[in-house]
CSV table of C-alpha atoms in Angstrom, one decimal:
chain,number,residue,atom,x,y,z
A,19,UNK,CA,24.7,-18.9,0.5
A,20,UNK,CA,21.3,-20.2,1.7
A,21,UNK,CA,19.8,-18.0,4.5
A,22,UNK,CA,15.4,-18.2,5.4
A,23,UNK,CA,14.6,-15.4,7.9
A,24,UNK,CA,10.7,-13.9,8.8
A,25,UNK,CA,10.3,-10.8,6.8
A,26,UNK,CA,7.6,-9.8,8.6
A,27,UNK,CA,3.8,-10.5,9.2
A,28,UNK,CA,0.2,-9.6,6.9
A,29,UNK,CA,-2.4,-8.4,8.7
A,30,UNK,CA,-3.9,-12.0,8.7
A,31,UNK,CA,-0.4,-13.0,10.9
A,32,UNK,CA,1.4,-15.1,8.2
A,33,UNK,CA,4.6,-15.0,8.0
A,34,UNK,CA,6.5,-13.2,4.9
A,35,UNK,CA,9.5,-15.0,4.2
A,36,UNK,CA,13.0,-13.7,2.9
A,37,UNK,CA,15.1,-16.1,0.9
A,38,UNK,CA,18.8,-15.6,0.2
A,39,UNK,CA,20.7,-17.3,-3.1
A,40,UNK,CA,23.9,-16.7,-4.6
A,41,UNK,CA,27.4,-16.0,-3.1
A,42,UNK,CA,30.3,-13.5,-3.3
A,43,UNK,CA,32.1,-12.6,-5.5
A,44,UNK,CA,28.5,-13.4,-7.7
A,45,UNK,CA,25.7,-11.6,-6.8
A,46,UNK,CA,23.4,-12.5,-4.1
A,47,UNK,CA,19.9,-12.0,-4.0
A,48,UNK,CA,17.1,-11.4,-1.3
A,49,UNK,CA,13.8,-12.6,-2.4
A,50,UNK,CA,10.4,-11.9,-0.2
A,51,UNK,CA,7.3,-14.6,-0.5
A,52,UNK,CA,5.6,-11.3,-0.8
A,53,UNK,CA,5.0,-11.1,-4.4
A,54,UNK,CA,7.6,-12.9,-5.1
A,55,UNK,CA,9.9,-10.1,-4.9
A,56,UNK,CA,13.2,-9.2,-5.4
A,57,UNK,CA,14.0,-7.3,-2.3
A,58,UNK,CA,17.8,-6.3,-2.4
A,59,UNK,CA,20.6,-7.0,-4.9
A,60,UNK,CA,23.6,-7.1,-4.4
A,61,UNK,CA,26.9,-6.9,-6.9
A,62,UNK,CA,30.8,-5.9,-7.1
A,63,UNK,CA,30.7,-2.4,-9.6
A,64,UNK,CA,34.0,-1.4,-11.3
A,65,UNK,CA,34.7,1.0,-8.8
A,66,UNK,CA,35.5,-2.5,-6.5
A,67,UNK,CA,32.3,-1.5,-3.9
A,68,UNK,CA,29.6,-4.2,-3.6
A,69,UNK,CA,25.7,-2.4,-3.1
A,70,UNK,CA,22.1,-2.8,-3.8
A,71,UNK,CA,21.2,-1.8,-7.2
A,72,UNK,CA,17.1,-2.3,-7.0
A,73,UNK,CA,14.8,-0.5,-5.3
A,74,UNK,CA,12.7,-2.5,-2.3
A,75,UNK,CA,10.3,-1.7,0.8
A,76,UNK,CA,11.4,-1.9,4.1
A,77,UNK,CA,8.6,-3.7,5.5
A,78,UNK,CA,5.8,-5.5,4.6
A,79,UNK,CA,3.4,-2.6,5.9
A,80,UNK,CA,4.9,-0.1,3.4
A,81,UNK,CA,5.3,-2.5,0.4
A,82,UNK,CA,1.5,-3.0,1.1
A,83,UNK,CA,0.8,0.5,0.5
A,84,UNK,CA,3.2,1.2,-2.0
A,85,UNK,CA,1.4,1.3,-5.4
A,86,UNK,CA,4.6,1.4,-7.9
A,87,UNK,CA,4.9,-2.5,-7.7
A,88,UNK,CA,8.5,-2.6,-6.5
A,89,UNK,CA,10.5,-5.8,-7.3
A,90,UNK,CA,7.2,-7.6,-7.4
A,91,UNK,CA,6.2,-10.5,-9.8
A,92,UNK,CA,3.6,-9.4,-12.1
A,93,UNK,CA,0.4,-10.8,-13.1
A,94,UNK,CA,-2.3,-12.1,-14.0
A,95,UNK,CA,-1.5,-10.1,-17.0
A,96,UNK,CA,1.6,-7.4,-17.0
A,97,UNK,CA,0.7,-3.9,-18.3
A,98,UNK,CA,-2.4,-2.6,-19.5
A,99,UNK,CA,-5.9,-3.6,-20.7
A,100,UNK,CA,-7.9,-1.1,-22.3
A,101,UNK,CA,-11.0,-0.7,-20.3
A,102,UNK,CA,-10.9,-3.7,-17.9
A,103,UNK,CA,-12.3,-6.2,-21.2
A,104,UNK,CA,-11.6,-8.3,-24.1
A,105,UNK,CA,-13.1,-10.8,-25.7
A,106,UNK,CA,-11.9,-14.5,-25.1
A,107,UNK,CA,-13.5,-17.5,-26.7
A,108,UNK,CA,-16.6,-15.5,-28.3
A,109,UNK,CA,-17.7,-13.9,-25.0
A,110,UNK,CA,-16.9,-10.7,-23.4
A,111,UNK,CA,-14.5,-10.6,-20.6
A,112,UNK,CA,-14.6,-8.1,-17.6
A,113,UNK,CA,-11.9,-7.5,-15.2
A,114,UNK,CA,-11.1,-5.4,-12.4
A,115,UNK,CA,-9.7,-1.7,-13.3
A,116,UNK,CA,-7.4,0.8,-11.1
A,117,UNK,CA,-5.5,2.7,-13.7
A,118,UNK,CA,-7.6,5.4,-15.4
A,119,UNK,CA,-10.4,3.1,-16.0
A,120,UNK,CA,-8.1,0.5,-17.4
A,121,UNK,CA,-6.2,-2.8,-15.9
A,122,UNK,CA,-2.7,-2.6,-14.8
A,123,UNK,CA,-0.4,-5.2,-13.9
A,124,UNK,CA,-3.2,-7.6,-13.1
A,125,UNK,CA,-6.1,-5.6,-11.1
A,126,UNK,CA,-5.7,-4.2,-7.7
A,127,UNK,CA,-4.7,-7.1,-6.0
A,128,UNK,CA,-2.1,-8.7,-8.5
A,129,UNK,CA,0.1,-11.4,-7.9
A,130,UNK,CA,2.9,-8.6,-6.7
A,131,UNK,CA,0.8,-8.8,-3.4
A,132,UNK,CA,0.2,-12.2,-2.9
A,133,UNK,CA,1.5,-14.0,-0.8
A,134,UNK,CA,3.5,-17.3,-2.4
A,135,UNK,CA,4.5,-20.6,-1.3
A,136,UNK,CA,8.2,-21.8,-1.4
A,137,UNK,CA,8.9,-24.8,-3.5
A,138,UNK,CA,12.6,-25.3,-3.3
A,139,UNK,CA,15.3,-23.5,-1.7
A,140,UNK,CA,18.8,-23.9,-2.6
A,141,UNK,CA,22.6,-22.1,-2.5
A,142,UNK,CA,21.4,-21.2,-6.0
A,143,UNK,CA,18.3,-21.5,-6.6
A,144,UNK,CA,14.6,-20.8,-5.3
A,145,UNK,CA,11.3,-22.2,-6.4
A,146,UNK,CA,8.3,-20.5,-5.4
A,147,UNK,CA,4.7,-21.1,-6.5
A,148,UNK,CA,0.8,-20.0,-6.9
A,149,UNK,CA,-2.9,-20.6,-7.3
A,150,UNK,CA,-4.5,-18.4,-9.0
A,151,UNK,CA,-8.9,-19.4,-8.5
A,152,UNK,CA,-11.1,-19.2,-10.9
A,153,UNK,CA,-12.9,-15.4,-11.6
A,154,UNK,CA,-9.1,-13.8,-10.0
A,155,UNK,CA,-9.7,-10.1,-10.5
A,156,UNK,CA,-11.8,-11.5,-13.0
A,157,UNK,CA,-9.5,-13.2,-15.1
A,158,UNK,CA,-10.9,-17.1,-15.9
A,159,UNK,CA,-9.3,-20.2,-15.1
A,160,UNK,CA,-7.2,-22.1,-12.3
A,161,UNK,CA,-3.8,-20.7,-13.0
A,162,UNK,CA,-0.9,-22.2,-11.4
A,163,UNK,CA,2.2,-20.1,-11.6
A,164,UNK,CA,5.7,-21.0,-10.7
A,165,UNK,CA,8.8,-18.6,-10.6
A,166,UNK,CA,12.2,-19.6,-10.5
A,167,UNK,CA,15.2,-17.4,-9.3
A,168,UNK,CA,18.8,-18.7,-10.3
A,169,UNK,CA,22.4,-17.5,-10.2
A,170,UNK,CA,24.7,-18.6,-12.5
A,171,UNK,CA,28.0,-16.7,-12.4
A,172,UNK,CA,27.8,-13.2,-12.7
A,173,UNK,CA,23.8,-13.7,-14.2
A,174,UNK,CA,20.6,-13.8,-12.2
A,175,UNK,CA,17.5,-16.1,-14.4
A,176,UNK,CA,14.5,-15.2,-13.6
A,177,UNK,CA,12.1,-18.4,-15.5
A,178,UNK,CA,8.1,-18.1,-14.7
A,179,UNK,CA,6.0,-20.4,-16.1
A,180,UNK,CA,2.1,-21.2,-15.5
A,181,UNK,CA,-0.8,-23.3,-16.7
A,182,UNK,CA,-4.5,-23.1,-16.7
A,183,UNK,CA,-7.5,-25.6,-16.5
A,184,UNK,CA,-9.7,-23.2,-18.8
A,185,UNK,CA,-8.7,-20.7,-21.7
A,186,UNK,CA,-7.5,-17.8,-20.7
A,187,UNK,CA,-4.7,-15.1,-20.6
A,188,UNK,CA,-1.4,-14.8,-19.0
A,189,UNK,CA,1.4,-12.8,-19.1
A,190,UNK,CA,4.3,-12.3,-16.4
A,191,UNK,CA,7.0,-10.2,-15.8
A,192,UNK,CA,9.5,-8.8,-13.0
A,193,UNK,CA,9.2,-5.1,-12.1
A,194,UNK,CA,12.4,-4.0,-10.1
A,195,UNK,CA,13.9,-0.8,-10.7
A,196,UNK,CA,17.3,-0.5,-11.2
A,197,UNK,CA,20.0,1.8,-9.9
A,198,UNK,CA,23.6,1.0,-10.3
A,199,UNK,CA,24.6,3.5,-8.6
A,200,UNK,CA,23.0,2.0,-5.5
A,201,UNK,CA,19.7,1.7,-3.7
A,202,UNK,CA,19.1,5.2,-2.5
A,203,UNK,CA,21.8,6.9,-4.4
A,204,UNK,CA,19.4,9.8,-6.1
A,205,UNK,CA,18.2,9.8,-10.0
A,206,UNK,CA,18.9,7.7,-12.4
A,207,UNK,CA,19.3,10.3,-15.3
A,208,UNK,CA,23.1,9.7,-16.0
A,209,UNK,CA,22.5,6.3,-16.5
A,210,UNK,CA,23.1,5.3,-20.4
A,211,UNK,CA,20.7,2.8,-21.9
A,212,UNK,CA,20.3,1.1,-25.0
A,213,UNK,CA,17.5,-1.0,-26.4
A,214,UNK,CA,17.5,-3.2,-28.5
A,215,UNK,CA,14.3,-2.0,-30.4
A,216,UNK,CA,13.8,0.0,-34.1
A,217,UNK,CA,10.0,0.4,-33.1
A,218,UNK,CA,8.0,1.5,-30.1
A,219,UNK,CA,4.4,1.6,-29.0
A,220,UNK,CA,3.0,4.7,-29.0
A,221,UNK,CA,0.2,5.1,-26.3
A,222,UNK,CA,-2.5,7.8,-25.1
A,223,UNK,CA,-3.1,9.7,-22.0
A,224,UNK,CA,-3.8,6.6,-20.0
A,225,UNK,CA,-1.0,4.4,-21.6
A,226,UNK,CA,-3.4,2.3,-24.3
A,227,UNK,CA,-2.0,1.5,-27.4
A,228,UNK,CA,-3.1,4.1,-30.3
A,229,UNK,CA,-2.5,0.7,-32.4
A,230,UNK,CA,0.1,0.7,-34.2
A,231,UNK,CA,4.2,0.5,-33.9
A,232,UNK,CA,6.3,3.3,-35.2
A,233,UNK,CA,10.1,3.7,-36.0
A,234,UNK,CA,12.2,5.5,-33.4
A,235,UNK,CA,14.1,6.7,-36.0
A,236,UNK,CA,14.3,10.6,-35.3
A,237,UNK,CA,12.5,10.5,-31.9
A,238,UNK,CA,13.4,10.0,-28.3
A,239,UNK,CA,13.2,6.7,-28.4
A,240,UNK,CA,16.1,6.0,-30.8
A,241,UNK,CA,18.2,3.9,-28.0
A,242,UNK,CA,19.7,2.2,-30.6
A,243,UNK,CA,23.0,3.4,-29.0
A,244,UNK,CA,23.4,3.9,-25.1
A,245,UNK,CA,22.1,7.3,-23.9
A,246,UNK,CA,21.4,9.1,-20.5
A,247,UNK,CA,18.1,8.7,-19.0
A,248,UNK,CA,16.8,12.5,-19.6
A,249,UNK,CA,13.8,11.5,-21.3
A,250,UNK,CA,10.5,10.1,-19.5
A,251,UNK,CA,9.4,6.8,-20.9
A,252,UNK,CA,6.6,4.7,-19.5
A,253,UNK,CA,6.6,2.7,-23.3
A,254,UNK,CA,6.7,-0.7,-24.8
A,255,UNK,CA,9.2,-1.5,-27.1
A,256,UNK,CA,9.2,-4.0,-30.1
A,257,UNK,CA,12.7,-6.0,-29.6
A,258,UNK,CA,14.5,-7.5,-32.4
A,259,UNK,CA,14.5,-11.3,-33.2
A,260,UNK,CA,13.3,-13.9,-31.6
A,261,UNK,CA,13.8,-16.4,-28.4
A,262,UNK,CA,16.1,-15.6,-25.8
A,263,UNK,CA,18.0,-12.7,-26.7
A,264,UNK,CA,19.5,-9.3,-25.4
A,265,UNK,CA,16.7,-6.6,-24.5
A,266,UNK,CA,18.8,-3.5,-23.2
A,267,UNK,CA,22.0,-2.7,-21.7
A,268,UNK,CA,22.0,-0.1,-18.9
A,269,UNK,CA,25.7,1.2,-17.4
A,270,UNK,CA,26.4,3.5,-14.9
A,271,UNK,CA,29.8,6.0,-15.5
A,272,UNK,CA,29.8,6.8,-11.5
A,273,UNK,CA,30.1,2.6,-10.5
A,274,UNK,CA,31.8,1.6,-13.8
A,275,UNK,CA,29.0,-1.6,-13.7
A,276,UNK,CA,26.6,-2.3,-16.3
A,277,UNK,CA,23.8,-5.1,-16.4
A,278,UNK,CA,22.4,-6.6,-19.5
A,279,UNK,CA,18.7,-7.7,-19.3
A,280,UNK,CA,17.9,-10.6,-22.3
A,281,UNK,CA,14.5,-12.4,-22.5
A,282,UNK,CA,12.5,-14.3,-24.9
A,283,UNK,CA,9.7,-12.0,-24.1
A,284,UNK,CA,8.5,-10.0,-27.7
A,285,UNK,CA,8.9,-6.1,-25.8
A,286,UNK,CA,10.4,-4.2,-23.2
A,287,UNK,CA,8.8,-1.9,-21.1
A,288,UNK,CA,10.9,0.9,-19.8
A,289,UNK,CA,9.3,3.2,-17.0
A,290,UNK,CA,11.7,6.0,-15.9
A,291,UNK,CA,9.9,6.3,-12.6
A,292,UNK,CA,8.5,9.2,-13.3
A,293,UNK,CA,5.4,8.8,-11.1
A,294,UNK,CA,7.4,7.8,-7.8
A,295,UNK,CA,6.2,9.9,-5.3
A,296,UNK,CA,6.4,7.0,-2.1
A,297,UNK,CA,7.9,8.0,1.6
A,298,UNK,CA,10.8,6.4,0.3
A,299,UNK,CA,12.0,6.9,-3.2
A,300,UNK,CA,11.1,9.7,-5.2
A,301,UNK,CA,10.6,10.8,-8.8
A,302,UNK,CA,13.1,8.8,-11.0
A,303,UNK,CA,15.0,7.1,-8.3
A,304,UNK,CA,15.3,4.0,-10.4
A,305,UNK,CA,14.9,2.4,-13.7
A,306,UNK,CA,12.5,-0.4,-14.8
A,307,UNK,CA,13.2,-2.5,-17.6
A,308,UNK,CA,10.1,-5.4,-18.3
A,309,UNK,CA,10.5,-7.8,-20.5
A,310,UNK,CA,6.5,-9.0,-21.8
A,311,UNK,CA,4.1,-9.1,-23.9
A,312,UNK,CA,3.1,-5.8,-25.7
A,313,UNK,CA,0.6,-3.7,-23.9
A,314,UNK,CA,-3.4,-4.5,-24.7
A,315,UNK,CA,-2.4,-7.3,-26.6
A,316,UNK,CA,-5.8,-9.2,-25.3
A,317,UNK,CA,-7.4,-6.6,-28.0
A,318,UNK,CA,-5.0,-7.1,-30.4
A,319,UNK,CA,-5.4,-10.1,-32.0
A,320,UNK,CA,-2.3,-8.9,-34.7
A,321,UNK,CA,0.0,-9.2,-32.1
A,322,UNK,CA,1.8,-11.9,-30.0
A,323,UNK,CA,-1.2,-14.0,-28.1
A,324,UNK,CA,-1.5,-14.2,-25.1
A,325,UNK,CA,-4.3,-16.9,-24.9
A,326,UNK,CA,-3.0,-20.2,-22.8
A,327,UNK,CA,-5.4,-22.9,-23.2
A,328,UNK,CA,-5.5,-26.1,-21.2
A,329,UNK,CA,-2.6,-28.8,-21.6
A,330,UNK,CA,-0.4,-25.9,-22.8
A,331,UNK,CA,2.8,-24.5,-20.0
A,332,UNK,CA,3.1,-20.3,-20.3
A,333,UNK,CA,6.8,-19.6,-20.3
A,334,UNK,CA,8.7,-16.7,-20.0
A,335,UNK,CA,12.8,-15.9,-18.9
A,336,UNK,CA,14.4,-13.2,-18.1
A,337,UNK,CA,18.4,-12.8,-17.0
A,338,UNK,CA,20.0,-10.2,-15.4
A,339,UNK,CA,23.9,-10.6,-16.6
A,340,UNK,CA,26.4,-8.0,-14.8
A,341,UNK,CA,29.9,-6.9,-15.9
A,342,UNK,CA,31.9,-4.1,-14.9
């Protein structure tokens, strides 16, 4: 179904817009312009009972607040960079910090809080767009950023792509958090997941790389096989293969449903939710699961680049496939 109601207003008075795809018995899905967010969810679990399984504001004066980048899209560049800099081109770059002295998820004012422009809107499919200027939380270069939402059968495809009219970096994700047992519906610690990964990133106190990859062989990382959510993980890890393949599975025993999240992206970051501490949800009330580019990898020239130069297209997918 195709459905365009006003979400609500920014303090400026424009409207936020919220776009319904998808249709029962598939899932259906309420985007925001806000960040191009994934607001609500909804799917059929094995226990026969359709509910929201991500996490989302209920207006646009509390997603403003909110610091835990709920359902937004991600970007200029998703995760961390050590120290606000790298260097780009033979010159030092310098952008804006919020995170222990280091970038997250774009600088304060990311593309999760921006406010985007609708392209296309369809029964199954929504288009929406950016510009991002030159000198963007100190990023270079004009980027122009497109995000496309599709449902396919029992699948949700999320495809971003971008391009730039100067060298710079880019790297894009999705943050919702997941709960399959429904939006709301307490921890997610009986969850089981399993990653796709042999290797993780291990990271300091502020969550920079200490440089390397280890085996998670032996350690709590091992999610080789599907486990409950017990631990605390706010880590990258290093998925097998290449191109568009399966990143994690996470089920829940209570709804009998399980989604599968595959990308083409080289890591997943999984954040337990440790940190939520909002009006709304608390510690650990959902799960999320990022498919990206590894963490720092503007300083780590070893690793998969994330350097888009002019005439090239950034891409990036990401599906969300349910089953029960």
């Amino acid at each position: 179904m195709t459905t365009h109601a006003v979400f609500g207003q920014l303090p400026d008075g424009r409207d936020v817009q919220l776009l319904t795809i998808g249709s029962e018995p598939g899932p259906v899905v309420e985007v925001l312009t806000l960040g191009a967010t994934v607001h609500r969810l909804f799917v059929r679990g094995g226990d026969g009972v359709r509910r929201n399984v991500v996490l989302g504001h209920p207006d646009v004066a509390e997603r403003l607040a909110s610091s835990d980048y709920i359902g937004g899209t991600i970007g200029r560049y998703a995760n961390r960079i050590a120290g606000g800099h790298f260097e780009l081109g033979g010159r030092t770059v310098e952008v804006r910090t919020h995170d222990g002295g280091n970038s997250l998820h774009g600088g304060p004012d990311g593309f999760d809080v921006r406010l985007w422009d609708v392209v296309s809107h369809a029964a199954d499919e929504l288009v929406l767009s950016l510009v991002s200027p030159d000198g963007d939380q100190g990023f270079p270069g004009v980027v122009s950023v497109k995000v496309r939402y599709r449902v396919t059968g029992n699948a949700v495809a999320v495809e971003m792509s971008a391009t730039t009219d100067a060298t710079t970096v880019v790297g894009l994700t999705n943050h919702a958090y997941w709960n399959l047992d429904g939006e709301g519906a307490g921890p997610i610690d009986d969850h089981l997941l399993a990653v796709d990964a042999d290797e993780y990133t291990p990271v300091g106190a502020t969550g920079i790389p200490l440089g390397e990859h280890k085996s998670v062989a032996g350690t709590p990382f091992d999610l080789r096989s599907p486990a409950p959510l017990r631990a605390g993980f706010d880590h990258n890890f290093v998925v097998r293969g290449e191109g568009l393949r399966r990143h994690a599975s996470l089920s829940s025993p209570r709804t009998a449903m399980t989604v599968e999240m595959w990308s083409d992206q080289p890591g997943l970051q999984v954040y337990t939710g440790d940190m939520l501490d909002g009006p709304r949800y608390q510690r650990r009330a959902g799960v999320a699961l990022e498919p990206q580019l590894f963490p720092d990898s503007p300083n780590h020239p070893e690793w998969p680049s994330p350097v888009l130069e002019p005439g090239e297209t950034y891409r990036s997918t990401i599906e969300w496939r349910f089953s029960s």
